[in-house]
Amino acid sequence: MASIEDAVRKGKLKVKSINDFTSENVEIEIKCPAGVDAEKMVDALYAFTNCEASITSRIVVIKDNRPVELTVSEVLRENTEQLVAVLKRELELREKKLLDELHYRTLERIFIEERIYKKIEQCKTNEAVTAAVYEGFKPFKQN
């Protein structure tokens, strides 16, 4: 608001009236005098006031154990690549867990359907139990 009023005082902008309706959001109403093109007024506002501000950034990050200055695009690219790698590792862990569960359930199903537990009940020693389990699963073993 102050920069607009300053530009009007210096004669860089021709304005009929300025109203400030700013509350939660900035809202400034500028009425143009007769004969002034609104598009030219907007261009003049950007040129002679603080309605447009450029912000430059210097983003310094540690990359390969060295400080490096990156652009915003490069930072986004690096972070995206890192996120994709993390998500890929999480999916690989999830896949391993699901495969382990599938193998467990498959062994359990074979154990029950083939009634391997019946052969175990007849065994007297630990070695005999182990042999009965191996013998019961032998037809399902993949080479």
Tab-separated table of C-alpha atoms in Angstrom, residues 2-142:
chain	number	residue	atom	x	y	z
A	2	ALA	CA	2.794	2.406	0.912
A	3	SER	CA	4.699	1.694	-2.309
A	4	ILE	CA	1.546	2.358	-4.385
A	5	GLU	CA	0.937	5.664	-2.609
A	6	ASP	CA	4.600	6.605	-3.070
A	7	ALA	CA	4.409	5.874	-6.827
A	8	VAL	CA	1.247	8.035	-7.089
A	9	ARG	CA	2.972	10.939	-5.262
A	10	LYS	CA	5.963	10.692	-7.604
A	11	GLY	CA	3.629	10.796	-10.608
A	12	LYS	CA	4.509	7.335	-11.908
A	13	LEU	CA	0.904	6.119	-11.533
A	14	LYS	CA	-2.329	7.913	-12.290
A	15	VAL	CA	-4.991	6.766	-9.847
A	16	LYS	CA	-8.493	8.050	-9.133
A	17	SER	CA	-8.696	6.400	-5.683
A	18	ILE	CA	-7.119	3.647	-3.580
A	19	ASN	CA	-9.110	1.557	-1.084
A	20	ASP	CA	-7.542	-0.986	1.265
A	21	PHE	CA	-9.922	-3.864	2.089
A	22	THR	CA	-7.173	-6.077	3.483
A	23	SER	CA	-8.278	-8.424	6.247
A	24	GLU	CA	-7.126	-12.043	6.163
A	25	ASN	CA	-5.943	-11.708	2.559
A	26	VAL	CA	-4.445	-8.666	0.879
A	27	GLU	CA	-7.116	-6.854	-1.100
A	28	ILE	CA	-6.432	-3.378	-2.486
A	29	GLU	CA	-8.841	-1.685	-4.881
A	30	ILE	CA	-7.383	0.856	-7.302
A	31	LYS	CA	-9.739	2.919	-9.448
A	32	CYS	CA	-8.255	4.206	-12.675
A	33	PRO	CA	-9.112	7.695	-13.993
A	34	ALA	CA	-10.933	7.992	-17.326
A	35	GLY	CA	-8.736	7.258	-20.319
A	36	VAL	CA	-6.234	5.024	-18.455
A	37	ASP	CA	-6.006	1.457	-19.758
A	38	ALA	CA	-6.325	-1.157	-16.978
A	39	GLU	CA	-3.674	-3.421	-18.559
A	40	LYS	CA	-1.180	-0.552	-18.635
A	41	MET	CA	-2.058	0.241	-15.009
A	42	VAL	CA	-1.276	-3.362	-13.993
A	43	ASP	CA	2.042	-3.235	-15.861
A	44	ALA	CA	2.882	0.078	-14.140
A	45	LEU	CA	1.975	-1.392	-10.726
A	46	TYR	CA	4.413	-4.236	-11.277
A	47	ALA	CA	7.097	-1.864	-12.579
A	48	PHE	CA	6.922	0.979	-10.007
A	49	THR	CA	5.637	-0.676	-6.792
A	50	ASN	CA	6.264	-3.677	-4.558
A	51	CYS	CA	3.267	-5.552	-5.988
A	52	GLU	CA	5.694	-8.004	-7.532
A	53	ALA	CA	8.795	-9.114	-5.724
A	54	SER	CA	11.516	-11.447	-6.942
A	55	ILE	CA	13.014	-13.775	-4.414
A	56	THR	CA	16.319	-15.386	-5.170
A	57	SER	CA	17.503	-18.347	-3.223
A	58	ARG	CA	20.825	-19.951	-2.649
A	59	ILE	CA	20.202	-23.523	-1.684
A	60	VAL	CA	23.335	-25.178	-0.369
A	61	VAL	CA	23.177	-28.893	0.354
A	62	ILE	CA	25.665	-31.593	1.258
A	63	LYS	CA	26.044	-33.950	-1.693
A	64	ASP	CA	28.744	-36.622	-1.782
A	65	ASN	CA	30.165	-35.146	1.463
A	66	ARG	CA	30.686	-31.737	-0.156
A	67	PRO	CA	28.625	-28.526	-0.027
A	68	VAL	CA	26.963	-27.888	-3.386
A	69	GLU	CA	24.683	-25.072	-4.529
A	70	LEU	CA	21.580	-26.417	-6.302
A	71	THR	CA	18.614	-24.877	-8.061
A	72	VAL	CA	15.078	-25.576	-6.895
A	73	SER	CA	14.573	-27.971	-9.816
A	74	GLU	CA	17.707	-29.904	-8.907
A	75	VAL	CA	16.641	-30.124	-5.235
A	76	LEU	CA	13.230	-31.422	-6.278
A	77	ARG	CA	14.838	-33.953	-8.628
A	78	GLU	CA	17.255	-35.177	-5.911
A	79	ASN	CA	14.486	-35.459	-3.308
A	80	THR	CA	12.224	-37.266	-5.776
A	81	GLU	CA	14.957	-39.777	-6.600
A	82	GLN	CA	15.605	-40.335	-2.889
A	83	LEU	CA	11.883	-40.808	-2.185
A	84	VAL	CA	11.544	-43.289	-5.055
A	85	ALA	CA	14.515	-45.277	-3.698
A	86	VAL	CA	13.017	-45.363	-0.182
A	87	LEU	CA	9.598	-46.409	-1.486
A	88	LYS	CA	11.213	-49.111	-3.631
A	89	ARG	CA	13.053	-50.517	-0.582
A	90	GLU	CA	9.817	-50.475	1.437
A	91	LEU	CA	7.998	-52.348	-1.340
A	92	GLU	CA	10.802	-54.922	-1.565
A	93	LEU	CA	10.587	-55.521	2.200
A	94	ARG	CA	6.798	-55.844	1.960
A	95	GLU	CA	7.169	-58.282	-0.944
A	96	LYS	CA	9.645	-60.406	1.059
A	97	LYS	CA	7.287	-60.455	4.047
A	98	LEU	CA	4.332	-61.493	1.852
A	99	LEU	CA	6.387	-64.228	0.146
A	100	ASP	CA	7.487	-65.568	3.532
A	101	GLU	CA	3.858	-65.626	4.665
A	102	LEU	CA	2.813	-67.363	1.440
A	103	HIS	CA	5.493	-70.049	1.907
A	104	TYR	CA	4.477	-70.556	5.522
A	105	ARG	CA	0.812	-70.926	4.612
A	106	THR	CA	1.680	-73.272	1.742
A	107	LEU	CA	3.706	-75.486	4.086
A	108	GLU	CA	0.893	-75.389	6.618
A	109	ARG	CA	-1.668	-76.362	3.955
A	110	ILE	CA	0.493	-79.255	2.731
A	111	PHE	CA	1.110	-80.374	6.321
A	112	ILE	CA	-2.635	-80.570	6.991
A	113	GLU	CA	-3.873	-81.850	3.599
A	114	GLU	CA	-1.253	-84.592	3.346
A	115	ARG	CA	-1.806	-85.549	6.994
A	116	ILE	CA	1.893	-85.409	7.782
A	117	TYR	CA	0.946	-84.897	11.434
A	118	LYS	CA	-0.472	-88.450	11.474
A	119	LYS	CA	2.972	-89.839	10.575
A	120	ILE	CA	4.557	-87.708	13.326
A	121	GLU	CA	2.190	-89.121	15.961
A	122	GLN	CA	3.545	-92.607	15.275
A	123	CYS	CA	7.209	-91.602	15.745
A	124	LYS	CA	9.046	-92.299	18.978
A	125	THR	CA	12.268	-90.263	18.565
A	126	ASN	CA	13.136	-86.757	17.504
A	127	GLU	CA	15.116	-88.088	14.525
A	128	ALA	CA	12.118	-90.113	13.404
A	129	VAL	CA	9.875	-87.013	13.585
A	130	THR	CA	12.352	-85.023	11.470
A	131	ALA	CA	12.606	-87.855	8.949
A	132	ALA	CA	8.800	-88.155	8.758
A	133	VAL	CA	8.435	-84.411	8.100
A	134	TYR	CA	11.129	-84.469	5.378
A	135	GLU	CA	9.592	-87.580	3.829
A	136	GLY	CA	6.117	-86.022	3.882
A	137	PHE	CA	7.298	-82.842	2.107
A	138	LYS	CA	9.585	-84.676	-0.400
A	139	PRO	CA	6.930	-84.863	-3.200
A	140	PHE	CA	6.510	-81.064	-3.059
A	141	LYS	CA	10.220	-80.202	-3.081
A	142	GLN	CA	11.386	-78.155	-6.059
